[in-house]
């Protein structure tokens, strides 16, 4: 049954003022696309419980959800730390109205490609629930940077660019924690009434050792500032406890090298005396570029004032047998990862007695070795070496009534079933009656598509066509069958292709076809989301690779057809950076990694050529287009 009322554009400002006395707390972490993703309500309750007892403590997420076992949150630096890879991400504490979806325990989710359900960002969830409660039939998310239309009658979301539809659902879950009063102020670590002994599991020992190692670093630095000397050893006094018991003995001796540097790797392991007992430190090998120095900002945590140099050996020692290699990611370049992560991880693992070899994560090989012009050859069986699209190639819209009549035939007696576009019965008038007025198409007329036989109100098909690319083609919303020649909204640019004398992983017996796409920035036209507004073009020219064999050349020919129909790219919101009004891929996957497959966009991938041909077929580009 259709929902009454009209649709709505989503409004900004899903959060809640921190000045209100009662608030719902949602903890969120930042993903690789720069978007804040909410933790579950159970995890948020756990974090709040830890926060009440220790405002600068550490939250072990695996105590609530087993799948989060590698993750801990440092409440002082407000970062999530993954212990098996070293990846760090910012976290934040956000507030919402108690009457909003998190306060009621309502979760909105969309169905991903794997068939499982992914929750929306919390601000989107709040906006969707608000519109649902007001009984709006649909919700436009474009003002939040997403080109999606949420249909509450059909419980689906539709990509306004590609017209791809996904199922959505609304489910009840645990309500998020409710707090009253002001936000708790930072407290000295540790705080709490629990007087028990620390947990002795490896995960907790790892967390405790992080604090112990950072305490030692700070004490060494303070001693150096006070005395200005360079003794061979220093006494570190106990400064912190965990849950009422000591992590360090009142006087803990730490071996020191020259110039107050802590050396990781190379020589033999150090030794720490903890609570009267000795704790041997296996050497942790850290492989980094020559002359690479790491600066630790930390007291108790990784983000407090004060610095201490760590000299990392540049020699590549042999890794002892049986010692697992632990890649440490994102050590250089911008991002939320602390620059001292590698050295700090080495120290804390050493303090915990865990022998681990820290290595830099391998980098993807995106491009082949340098080439001369004479090395580049045309692709066999293809005459040209480039294609261009210009403004004059941009199509003009066609009459919607003519397009719908071309691909449908009238149905005299409508069956007793729903029109899946407007969700009204086919025997009644279209849900677009009064919204669209076409003299030649009455609201009660029903048509059947020629190939697939699915039936809809003719007025609904006109409305669907008007909401699409208006390129003279129709796509059945039920089975996705395409009528006519589907074209896209790809902006002007050029496509080049040639053969290079190098082989892809998994295709050692063939050379490689390289495709180079180049699209400049420009101004959006009427077919784009925001006409008259500038659009950006990041990462161009983009290089893509295919094996130079029979199937690879067939895929290239299909990609050329898709390029001519302007289906390879579109303008929308980047799933990588979250940037809107930018040139993005249009659901036809390409291999952009030449020599590796670390990102999933490289070789070997034995199913890639078949998969991309299916994706092209879904866009109306099939082998029947290659006859001539």
Coordinates of C-alpha atoms in Angstrom, one line a residue:
X1 CA 0.0 0.0 0.0
X2 CA 1.4 3.4 -1.0
X3 CA 2.4 5.7 1.8
X4 CA 0.6 9.1 1.9
X5 CA 2.2 12.4 1.5
X6 CA 5.0 13.6 -0.7
X7 CA 8.7 12.8 -0.7
X8 CA 11.4 14.8 0.9
X9 CA 14.9 16.0 0.5
X10 CA 17.1 15.0 3.4
X11 CA 18.1 17.9 5.7
X12 CA 21.5 18.2 7.2
X13 CA 22.4 18.1 10.9
X14 CA 21.6 14.7 12.1
X15 CA 23.7 15.2 15.3
X16 CA 22.4 16.5 18.5
X17 CA 23.6 19.5 20.5
X18 CA 25.9 18.6 23.3
X19 CA 24.3 21.3 25.5
X20 CA 21.1 19.2 26.0
X21 CA 20.8 17.5 29.3
X22 CA 19.8 14.1 27.9
X23 CA 21.6 12.7 24.9
X24 CA 22.1 9.4 23.1
X25 CA 25.8 8.5 22.6
X26 CA 27.0 6.9 19.4
X27 CA 30.7 6.0 19.1
X28 CA 32.0 6.1 15.5
X29 CA 35.2 5.2 13.6
X30 CA 36.5 6.8 10.4
X31 CA 36.9 4.4 7.5
X32 CA 39.3 4.6 4.6
X33 CA 36.8 6.8 2.6
X34 CA 36.7 9.4 5.3
X35 CA 33.2 8.6 6.5
X36 CA 32.2 8.0 10.1
X37 CA 30.9 4.5 10.7
X38 CA 28.9 3.7 13.9
X39 CA 29.9 0.9 16.3
X40 CA 27.0 -1.3 17.4
X41 CA 24.9 -0.3 20.4
X42 CA 26.5 -3.2 22.4
X43 CA 30.0 -1.9 21.7
X44 CA 28.9 1.7 22.6
X45 CA 27.6 0.6 25.9
X46 CA 30.9 -1.2 26.6
X47 CA 32.9 1.9 25.7
X48 CA 30.7 4.1 27.9
X49 CA 31.2 1.7 30.8
X50 CA 35.0 1.9 30.5
X51 CA 34.8 5.7 30.1
X52 CA 33.0 6.1 33.4
X53 CA 35.8 4.3 35.3
X54 CA 38.8 5.5 33.3
X55 CA 38.5 8.5 31.0
X56 CA 42.0 7.8 29.6
X57 CA 41.8 4.0 29.5
X58 CA 41.8 1.4 26.8
X59 CA 38.7 -0.4 25.5
X60 CA 39.2 -3.9 24.3
X61 CA 36.4 -4.4 21.7
X62 CA 36.8 -8.2 21.6
X63 CA 35.2 -8.4 25.0
X64 CA 31.9 -7.5 23.5
X65 CA 32.0 -8.8 19.9
X66 CA 34.4 -11.6 19.1
X67 CA 34.9 -10.5 15.5
X68 CA 36.5 -7.3 16.9
X69 CA 39.1 -9.1 18.9
X70 CA 42.1 -7.5 17.1
X71 CA 40.9 -3.9 18.0
X72 CA 41.4 -1.7 21.0
X73 CA 40.4 1.9 21.5
X74 CA 42.8 4.4 23.3
X75 CA 40.4 6.9 24.9
X76 CA 43.1 9.5 25.4
X77 CA 44.2 9.8 21.8
X78 CA 40.8 8.8 20.5
X79 CA 42.1 6.2 18.1
X80 CA 41.2 2.7 17.3
X81 CA 44.3 0.4 17.0
X82 CA 44.3 -2.9 15.2
X83 CA 47.0 -5.0 16.9
X84 CA 47.7 -7.6 14.1
X85 CA 48.3 -5.0 11.4
X86 CA 49.2 -1.8 13.2
X87 CA 46.5 0.2 11.5
X88 CA 45.1 3.2 13.5
X89 CA 41.9 5.1 12.8
X90 CA 40.3 8.1 14.5
X91 CA 37.2 7.5 16.7
X92 CA 34.6 10.1 17.9
X93 CA 31.8 10.3 20.4
X94 CA 28.7 11.7 18.8
X95 CA 25.4 12.8 20.3
X96 CA 21.8 12.4 19.1
X97 CA 18.3 13.2 20.3
X98 CA 16.8 10.5 22.5
X99 CA 13.8 10.3 20.2
X100 CA 16.0 9.6 17.1
X101 CA 16.7 6.2 15.6
X102 CA 19.7 5.3 17.8
X103 CA 17.7 6.3 20.9
X104 CA 14.9 3.9 19.9
X105 CA 17.3 1.1 18.8
X106 CA 16.2 1.3 15.1
X107 CA 18.8 0.4 12.5
X108 CA 18.4 1.0 8.7
X109 CA 20.5 -1.3 6.5
X110 CA 21.2 -1.9 2.8
X111 CA 21.9 -5.1 1.1
X112 CA 25.5 -5.4 -0.3
X113 CA 26.8 -7.4 -3.2
X114 CA 27.5 -10.4 -0.9
X115 CA 23.9 -10.6 0.1
X116 CA 24.6 -9.4 3.7
X117 CA 23.3 -6.3 5.3
X118 CA 25.3 -3.1 5.9
X119 CA 24.1 -0.3 8.3
X120 CA 23.8 3.2 7.0
X121 CA 26.0 6.0 8.5
X122 CA 24.3 7.2 11.6
X123 CA 23.4 10.6 10.2
X124 CA 21.7 8.9 7.2
X125 CA 20.0 6.4 9.5
X126 CA 18.5 9.3 11.5
X127 CA 17.3 11.2 8.4
X128 CA 15.8 8.0 6.9
X129 CA 13.9 7.2 10.1
X130 CA 12.6 10.8 10.4
X131 CA 11.2 10.6 6.9
X132 CA 9.8 7.2 7.6
X133 CA 8.0 8.4 10.7
X134 CA 6.5 11.3 8.8
X135 CA 5.2 8.8 6.2
X136 CA 7.0 10.2 3.3
X137 CA 6.9 7.8 0.3
X138 CA 10.5 8.5 -0.6
X139 CA 13.7 10.3 0.5
X140 CA 16.3 12.0 -1.6
X141 CA 19.8 11.7 -0.1
X142 CA 21.6 14.0 -2.6
X143 CA 22.1 16.9 -0.1
X144 CA 24.3 14.6 1.9
X145 CA 26.5 13.8 -1.1
X146 CA 24.8 10.5 -2.1
X147 CA 22.9 10.2 -5.4
X148 CA 20.4 7.7 -4.0
X149 CA 16.6 7.8 -3.7
X150 CA 15.1 5.7 -0.9
X151 CA 11.7 4.3 -1.6
X152 CA 9.8 3.3 1.5
X153 CA 7.0 1.6 -0.4
X154 CA 9.3 -0.8 -2.2
X155 CA 11.9 -0.7 0.7
X156 CA 14.7 -0.1 -1.8
X157 CA 17.3 2.5 -2.7
X158 CA 18.0 3.4 -6.2
X159 CA 21.2 4.9 -7.6
X160 CA 20.0 7.9 -9.6
X161 CA 23.0 7.7 -12.0
X162 CA 23.1 4.0 -12.8
X163 CA 19.4 3.2 -11.8
X164 CA 20.7 0.2 -9.8
X165 CA 18.3 -0.8 -7.1
X166 CA 19.2 -2.4 -3.8
X167 CA 17.0 -3.7 -1.0
X168 CA 16.9 -1.9 2.3
X169 CA 15.5 -3.0 5.7
X170 CA 14.5 -1.5 9.0
X171 CA 15.2 -3.6 12.1
X172 CA 15.0 -3.2 15.9
X173 CA 18.2 -3.6 18.0
X174 CA 19.5 -2.5 21.4
X175 CA 19.1 1.2 22.0
X176 CA 22.3 3.2 22.2
X177 CA 23.4 4.5 25.7
X178 CA 21.6 7.5 27.1
X179 CA 23.5 10.0 29.3
X180 CA 22.5 13.1 31.2
X181 CA 24.6 16.1 32.3
X182 CA 27.9 17.4 31.0
X183 CA 30.5 15.3 29.1
X184 CA 32.9 13.7 31.6
X185 CA 36.2 15.6 31.8
X186 CA 39.5 13.9 31.2
X187 CA 40.9 12.2 34.3
X188 CA 44.4 11.1 35.2
X189 CA 45.0 7.5 34.2
X190 CA 44.1 5.2 35.7
X191 CA 40.8 5.8 37.5
X192 CA 38.5 3.0 38.8
X193 CA 37.4 1.2 41.8
X194 CA 38.3 -2.3 40.6
X195 CA 41.1 -3.5 42.8
X196 CA 41.6 -6.8 41.1
X197 CA 44.7 -7.9 39.2
X198 CA 45.1 -7.2 35.5
X199 CA 43.9 -9.8 32.9
X200 CA 46.8 -12.0 31.8
X201 CA 45.6 -12.9 28.4
X202 CA 47.9 -12.0 25.5
X203 CA 45.6 -9.2 24.2
X204 CA 45.4 -7.5 27.6
X205 CA 49.2 -8.0 28.2
X206 CA 49.7 -6.3 24.8
X207 CA 47.7 -3.3 25.9
X208 CA 49.3 -3.1 29.4
X209 CA 52.8 -3.3 27.8
X210 CA 52.0 -0.3 25.5
X211 CA 51.5 1.8 28.6
X212 CA 54.5 0.4 30.4
X213 CA 56.8 1.0 27.4
X214 CA 55.6 4.6 26.9
X215 CA 56.0 5.3 30.6
X216 CA 59.7 4.2 30.3
X217 CA 60.3 6.4 27.3
X218 CA 58.9 9.4 29.0
X219 CA 60.9 8.8 32.2
X220 CA 64.1 8.4 30.2
X221 CA 63.4 11.7 28.4
X222 CA 62.6 13.6 31.6
X223 CA 65.8 12.3 33.3
X224 CA 67.8 13.5 30.3
X225 CA 66.3 17.0 30.6
X226 CA 66.9 17.1 34.3
X227 CA 70.5 15.9 34.5
X228 CA 71.8 16.5 31.0
X229 CA 73.9 13.4 31.4
X230 CA 74.2 10.1 29.6
X231 CA 74.5 7.3 32.1
X232 CA 74.4 3.8 31.0
X233 CA 71.3 3.0 32.9
X234 CA 68.4 4.9 34.4
X235 CA 65.8 4.3 37.2
X236 CA 62.2 4.6 36.1
X237 CA 59.8 5.1 39.0
X238 CA 56.4 3.7 39.0
X239 CA 53.9 6.3 37.8
X240 CA 50.8 4.3 36.9
X241 CA 48.8 1.3 38.0
X242 CA 46.2 -0.7 36.2
X243 CA 42.9 -1.5 38.1
X244 CA 44.6 -0.9 41.4
X245 CA 47.7 -3.1 40.8
X246 CA 51.2 -2.3 39.6
X247 CA 52.4 -2.8 36.1
X248 CA 55.9 -1.7 37.1
X249 CA 57.9 -2.2 40.3
X250 CA 58.7 0.9 42.3
X251 CA 62.1 1.0 40.8
X252 CA 62.4 -0.6 37.4
X253 CA 65.7 -0.7 35.6
X254 CA 65.8 -0.3 31.9
X255 CA 68.9 -0.9 29.8
X256 CA 69.9 2.2 27.8
X257 CA 72.2 2.8 24.9
X258 CA 74.1 5.9 24.1
X259 CA 72.4 9.3 23.6
X260 CA 69.3 8.1 25.2
X261 CA 68.3 6.2 22.1
X262 CA 66.3 3.0 22.3
X263 CA 67.6 0.7 19.7
X264 CA 65.2 -1.8 18.2
X265 CA 66.5 -4.7 16.1
X266 CA 70.1 -5.5 15.3
X267 CA 71.8 -6.5 18.6
X268 CA 70.7 -8.7 21.4
X269 CA 67.5 -8.3 23.4
X270 CA 67.2 -6.1 26.4
X271 CA 65.9 -7.1 29.8
X272 CA 63.3 -5.4 32.1
X273 CA 62.8 -6.2 35.7
X274 CA 59.1 -6.2 36.5
X275 CA 57.8 -6.7 40.0
X276 CA 61.0 -8.2 41.1
X277 CA 61.2 -10.7 38.2
X278 CA 63.1 -10.5 35.0
X279 CA 61.3 -10.2 31.7
X280 CA 63.5 -11.2 28.7
X281 CA 62.9 -9.2 25.5
X282 CA 63.3 -11.0 22.3
X283 CA 64.7 -8.7 19.6
X284 CA 62.0 -7.3 17.3
X285 CA 63.4 -6.6 13.8
X286 CA 62.0 -3.5 12.1
X287 CA 62.7 -3.1 8.4
X288 CA 62.6 0.6 7.3
X289 CA 64.4 2.8 4.8
X290 CA 67.9 3.9 5.5
X291 CA 68.3 6.9 8.0
X292 CA 64.6 6.6 8.8
X293 CA 63.9 8.0 12.3
X294 CA 60.7 7.7 14.2
X295 CA 59.4 10.2 16.8
X296 CA 57.3 9.0 19.7
X297 CA 54.8 11.5 21.2
X298 CA 53.6 9.7 24.2
X299 CA 53.2 9.4 27.9
X300 CA 51.0 6.4 28.8
X301 CA 49.5 6.6 25.3
X302 CA 50.6 7.4 21.8
X303 CA 49.5 11.0 21.7
X304 CA 50.8 13.0 24.6
X305 CA 53.4 15.7 24.6
X306 CA 57.1 14.9 24.6
X307 CA 59.4 13.2 22.1
X308 CA 61.9 10.4 22.2
X309 CA 64.1 9.2 19.4
X310 CA 64.2 5.6 18.4
X311 CA 67.2 4.5 16.3
X312 CA 66.1 1.7 13.9
X313 CA 68.7 -0.5 12.5
X314 CA 69.0 -0.5 8.7
X315 CA 70.5 -3.9 8.4
X316 CA 68.1 -6.6 7.3
X317 CA 68.8 -9.3 9.9
X318 CA 67.6 -12.8 9.4
X319 CA 64.2 -13.7 10.7
X320 CA 64.2 -16.5 13.3
X321 CA 62.3 -19.6 12.2
X322 CA 58.8 -19.7 13.5
X323 CA 58.6 -16.0 14.2
X324 CA 55.5 -14.5 12.4
X325 CA 56.0 -11.5 10.1
X326 CA 53.7 -8.6 11.2
X327 CA 53.2 -6.0 8.5
X328 CA 52.9 -2.4 9.8
X329 CA 50.8 -0.3 7.4
X330 CA 50.6 3.3 6.5
X331 CA 53.9 4.5 8.1
X332 CA 54.4 7.3 5.7
X333 CA 52.2 9.8 4.0
X334 CA 49.1 11.6 5.3
X335 CA 46.6 9.8 7.5
X336 CA 45.5 9.1 11.0
X337 CA 48.3 6.6 11.7
X338 CA 50.9 7.8 14.3
X339 CA 54.4 7.9 12.9
X340 CA 55.9 6.1 15.8
X341 CA 53.8 3.0 15.3
X342 CA 56.5 0.7 14.1
X343 CA 59.0 1.5 16.9
X344 CA 56.3 1.5 19.5
X345 CA 55.0 -1.8 18.4
X346 CA 58.5 -3.3 18.6
X347 CA 58.9 -2.0 22.2
X348 CA 55.6 -3.3 23.5
X349 CA 56.0 -6.7 21.9
X350 CA 59.4 -6.9 23.3
X351 CA 58.1 -5.9 26.7
X352 CA 55.4 -8.6 26.4
X353 CA 57.9 -11.2 25.4
X354 CA 56.3 -11.8 22.1
X355 CA 58.8 -12.5 19.2
X356 CA 57.5 -10.8 16.2
X357 CA 59.2 -9.5 13.0
X358 CA 57.8 -6.2 12.0
X359 CA 58.0 -5.5 8.2
X360 CA 56.7 -2.8 6.0
X361 CA 53.6 -3.8 4.1
X362 CA 54.4 -4.4 0.4
X363 CA 53.4 -1.6 -2.0
X364 CA 51.3 -2.3 -5.1
X365 CA 53.0 -2.3 -8.5
X366 CA 50.7 0.0 -10.5
X367 CA 52.8 0.5 -13.6
X368 CA 55.1 -1.5 -15.9
X369 CA 58.8 -0.7 -16.3
X370 CA 59.8 2.3 -18.3
X371 CA 59.0 2.0 -22.0
X372 CA 60.3 3.5 -25.2
X373 CA 57.9 4.7 -27.9
X374 CA 59.2 1.9 -30.2
X375 CA 58.1 -0.7 -27.6
X376 CA 54.4 0.4 -28.0
X377 CA 52.5 -1.5 -30.7
X378 CA 48.9 -1.4 -32.0
X379 CA 46.5 -4.0 -30.7
X380 CA 46.1 -6.8 -33.3
X381 CA 42.7 -6.8 -35.0
X382 CA 41.9 -3.3 -34.0
X383 CA 42.6 -0.6 -36.5
X384 CA 42.5 2.6 -34.3
X385 CA 44.6 3.4 -31.3
X386 CA 42.3 6.0 -29.6
X387 CA 38.7 7.1 -29.2
X388 CA 37.5 10.5 -28.3
X389 CA 34.2 11.9 -27.0
X390 CA 33.5 15.6 -27.4
X391 CA 30.7 17.9 -26.5
X392 CA 29.1 17.5 -29.9
X393 CA 28.7 13.8 -29.2
X394 CA 26.4 14.5 -26.3
X395 CA 23.0 13.2 -27.2
X396 CA 19.8 15.1 -27.2
X397 CA 16.7 13.9 -25.3
X398 CA 13.9 12.1 -27.1
X399 CA 10.2 12.3 -26.6
X400 CA 9.3 10.1 -23.6
X401 CA 5.9 9.0 -25.0
X402 CA 7.5 7.9 -28.3
X403 CA 10.2 5.9 -26.5
X404 CA 7.7 4.1 -24.2
X405 CA 5.3 3.3 -27.1
X406 CA 8.2 1.9 -29.2
X407 CA 9.0 -0.8 -26.8
X408 CA 5.6 -1.7 -25.3
X409 CA 2.3 -3.0 -26.4
X410 CA -1.0 -2.1 -24.7
X411 CA -2.7 -4.6 -22.4
X412 CA -6.5 -4.6 -22.6
X413 CA -7.2 -6.5 -19.4
X414 CA -4.7 -5.7 -16.6
X415 CA -3.8 -8.7 -14.4
X416 CA -4.4 -8.6 -10.6
X417 CA -0.9 -7.7 -9.6
X418 CA 1.2 -4.6 -8.6
X419 CA 3.0 -2.2 -10.8
X420 CA 6.5 -2.5 -9.4
X421 CA 7.2 1.1 -10.2
X422 CA 4.4 2.9 -8.3
X423 CA 3.3 -0.2 -6.2
X424 CA -0.3 0.4 -7.1
X425 CA -2.5 -2.4 -8.6
X426 CA -2.3 -2.5 -12.4
X427 CA -6.1 -2.6 -12.5
X428 CA -6.2 0.9 -10.9
X429 CA -4.7 4.2 -12.0
X430 CA -1.0 4.9 -11.9
X431 CA 0.5 6.4 -8.7
X432 CA 1.8 9.2 -10.9
X433 CA -1.8 10.4 -11.7
X434 CA -1.9 14.1 -11.1
X435 CA 2.0 14.3 -11.0
X436 CA 2.5 13.8 -14.7
X437 CA 0.1 14.9 -17.4
X438 CA 0.3 13.4 -20.9
X439 CA -2.7 13.7 -23.1
X440 CA -1.9 10.6 -25.1
X441 CA -1.2 8.4 -22.1
X442 CA -4.0 8.0 -19.6
X443 CA -3.1 7.0 -16.0
X444 CA -5.0 3.6 -16.2
X445 CA -3.3 2.4 -19.4
X446 CA -1.0 -0.7 -18.9
X447 CA 1.7 -1.8 -21.3
X448 CA 3.8 -4.9 -21.7
X449 CA 7.5 -4.8 -22.6
X450 CA 8.3 -6.7 -25.8
X451 CA 11.2 -8.9 -24.8
X452 CA 10.6 -9.9 -21.2
X453 CA 6.8 -9.4 -21.0
X454 CA 6.8 -7.5 -17.7
X455 CA 3.8 -5.2 -17.3
X456 CA 3.6 -1.6 -15.9
X457 CA 1.5 1.5 -16.1
X458 CA 2.5 3.4 -19.2
X459 CA 2.6 6.6 -17.2
X460 CA 5.0 4.9 -14.7
X461 CA 7.3 3.9 -17.6
X462 CA 7.3 7.6 -18.7
X463 CA 8.1 8.7 -15.2
X464 CA 11.0 6.2 -15.0
X465 CA 12.3 7.4 -18.4
X466 CA 12.2 11.0 -17.4
X467 CA 14.2 10.2 -14.2
X468 CA 16.9 8.4 -16.2
X469 CA 19.3 9.5 -18.9
X470 CA 16.6 10.2 -21.6
X471 CA 18.8 8.5 -24.2
X472 CA 16.0 6.8 -26.1
X473 CA 16.4 3.4 -24.3
X474 CA 14.4 1.7 -21.6
X475 CA 15.5 -0.8 -18.9
X476 CA 13.1 -3.1 -17.3
X477 CA 13.2 -2.4 -13.6
X478 CA 12.4 -6.1 -12.8
X479 CA 14.8 -8.1 -15.0
X480 CA 17.1 -5.3 -16.2
X481 CA 16.5 -6.2 -19.9
X482 CA 17.6 -3.2 -22.0
X483 CA 15.5 -1.9 -24.9
X484 CA 17.3 0.2 -27.5
X485 CA 20.9 1.4 -27.2
X486 CA 21.7 2.4 -23.6
X487 CA 24.1 5.4 -23.3
X488 CA 25.5 7.0 -20.2
X489 CA 26.5 10.5 -19.0
X490 CA 30.3 10.1 -19.3
X491 CA 31.9 13.6 -19.8
X492 CA 34.2 14.3 -22.7
X493 CA 37.7 12.7 -22.8
X494 CA 39.8 10.2 -24.7
X495 CA 40.6 6.5 -24.6
X496 CA 43.9 5.1 -25.9
X497 CA 45.0 1.5 -26.2
X498 CA 48.1 -0.4 -27.3
X499 CA 50.3 -3.4 -26.6
X500 CA 53.4 -3.3 -24.3
X501 CA 56.1 -5.9 -24.2
X502 CA 55.5 -7.0 -20.6
X503 CA 53.4 -9.8 -19.0
X504 CA 50.8 -9.7 -16.3
X505 CA 51.0 -12.0 -13.3
X506 CA 49.1 -15.2 -14.4
X507 CA 49.6 -14.5 -18.1
X508 CA 53.3 -15.0 -18.5
X509 CA 52.9 -16.3 -22.1
X510 CA 51.3 -13.1 -23.5
X511 CA 52.1 -9.5 -23.7
X512 CA 49.8 -6.8 -22.2
X513 CA 47.2 -4.4 -23.5
X514 CA 47.4 -1.1 -21.8
X515 CA 44.3 1.2 -21.8
X516 CA 44.8 4.9 -20.9
X517 CA 41.7 6.9 -20.0
X518 CA 42.1 10.7 -19.8
X519 CA 39.2 13.0 -18.8
X520 CA 39.7 16.6 -17.8
X521 CA 37.7 18.5 -15.3
X522 CA 34.8 20.6 -16.6
X523 CA 31.2 21.9 -16.1
X524 CA 28.3 19.7 -15.6
X525 CA 25.5 19.7 -18.1
X526 CA 21.7 19.1 -17.8
X527 CA 22.3 15.3 -17.8
X528 CA 24.5 15.5 -14.7
X529 CA 23.5 15.7 -11.0
X530 CA 24.3 19.5 -10.6
X531 CA 24.1 21.3 -14.0
X532 CA 26.3 24.4 -14.2
X533 CA 28.5 23.2 -11.3
X534 CA 32.2 22.3 -11.8
X535 CA 33.2 18.6 -11.6
X536 CA 36.7 17.3 -10.8
X537 CA 38.6 14.6 -12.5
X538 CA 41.0 12.9 -10.0
X539 CA 43.7 10.4 -10.9
X540 CA 43.7 10.9 -14.6
X541 CA 45.2 9.6 -16.8
X542 CA 44.1 6.2 -15.5
X543 CA 46.0 3.2 -16.8
X544 CA 44.3 -0.2 -17.0
X545 CA 45.5 -3.6 -18.2
X546 CA 44.3 -6.7 -20.1
X547 CA 46.2 -9.8 -21.3
X548 CA 46.9 -9.6 -25.0
X549 CA 45.1 -12.8 -25.9
X550 CA 41.9 -13.6 -27.8
X551 CA 39.6 -13.0 -24.8
X552 CA 41.5 -9.9 -23.7
X553 CA 41.2 -8.4 -27.2
X554 CA 37.4 -9.2 -27.2
X555 CA 37.0 -7.4 -23.8
X556 CA 38.9 -4.4 -25.3
X557 CA 36.5 -4.3 -28.2
X558 CA 33.6 -4.3 -25.8
X559 CA 35.1 -1.6 -23.7
X560 CA 35.6 0.5 -26.9
X561 CA 31.8 0.1 -27.6
X562 CA 31.1 1.1 -24.0
X563 CA 33.3 4.1 -24.3
X564 CA 31.6 5.3 -27.4
X565 CA 28.2 4.9 -25.6
X566 CA 29.7 6.9 -22.7
X567 CA 29.2 4.1 -20.1
X568 CA 32.7 3.7 -18.6
X569 CA 32.6 6.8 -16.3
X570 CA 30.0 9.1 -14.9
X571 CA 29.8 12.0 -12.5
X572 CA 28.9 11.2 -8.9
X573 CA 30.4 10.7 -5.4
X574 CA 33.7 8.8 -5.1
X575 CA 33.5 5.7 -3.0
X576 CA 37.2 6.0 -2.3
X577 CA 37.4 9.6 -1.1
X578 CA 33.8 10.6 -0.5
X579 CA 34.2 13.6 -2.8
X580 CA 31.0 14.6 -4.7
X581 CA 30.8 16.1 -8.2
X582 CA 33.7 14.1 -9.5
X583 CA 34.4 11.6 -12.3
X584 CA 33.9 8.0 -11.0
X585 CA 33.8 4.5 -12.5
X586 CA 30.4 3.4 -13.7
X587 CA 30.1 -0.2 -12.5
X588 CA 32.5 -1.7 -15.1
X589 CA 35.5 -2.9 -13.2
X590 CA 39.0 -2.4 -14.5
X591 CA 42.4 -3.7 -13.5
X592 CA 44.6 -0.7 -12.5
X593 CA 47.4 -2.7 -10.8
X594 CA 50.0 -4.0 -13.2
X595 CA 52.4 -6.2 -11.3
X596 CA 50.6 -7.2 -8.1
X597 CA 47.1 -7.8 -6.7
X598 CA 47.3 -6.2 -3.3
X599 CA 44.3 -3.9 -3.8
X600 CA 42.2 -6.5 -5.6
X601 CA 42.5 -4.5 -8.8
X602 CA 45.3 -6.5 -10.3
X603 CA 46.3 -10.0 -11.5
X604 CA 46.2 -13.0 -11.2
X605 CA 42.5 -13.1 -11.4
X606 CA 41.3 -16.0 -13.5
X607 CA 37.6 -14.9 -13.5
X608 CA 38.1 -11.2 -14.3
X609 CA 37.6 -11.3 -18.1
X610 CA 34.4 -13.3 -17.7
X611 CA 33.1 -11.0 -14.9
X612 CA 33.8 -7.8 -16.8
X613 CA 32.0 -9.2 -19.9
X614 CA 28.9 -9.9 -17.7
X615 CA 29.1 -6.3 -16.3
X616 CA 29.3 -4.9 -19.9
X617 CA 26.4 -7.1 -20.9
X618 CA 24.3 -5.7 -18.0
X619 CA 25.0 -2.3 -19.6
X620 CA 23.7 -3.5 -22.9
X621 CA 27.1 -4.1 -24.5
X622 CA 27.4 -7.8 -25.6
X623 CA 29.1 -9.9 -28.2
X624 CA 26.4 -9.2 -30.7
X625 CA 27.8 -5.6 -30.9
X626 CA 31.1 -7.0 -32.3
X627 CA 29.7 -8.5 -35.5
X628 CA 30.8 -5.6 -37.7

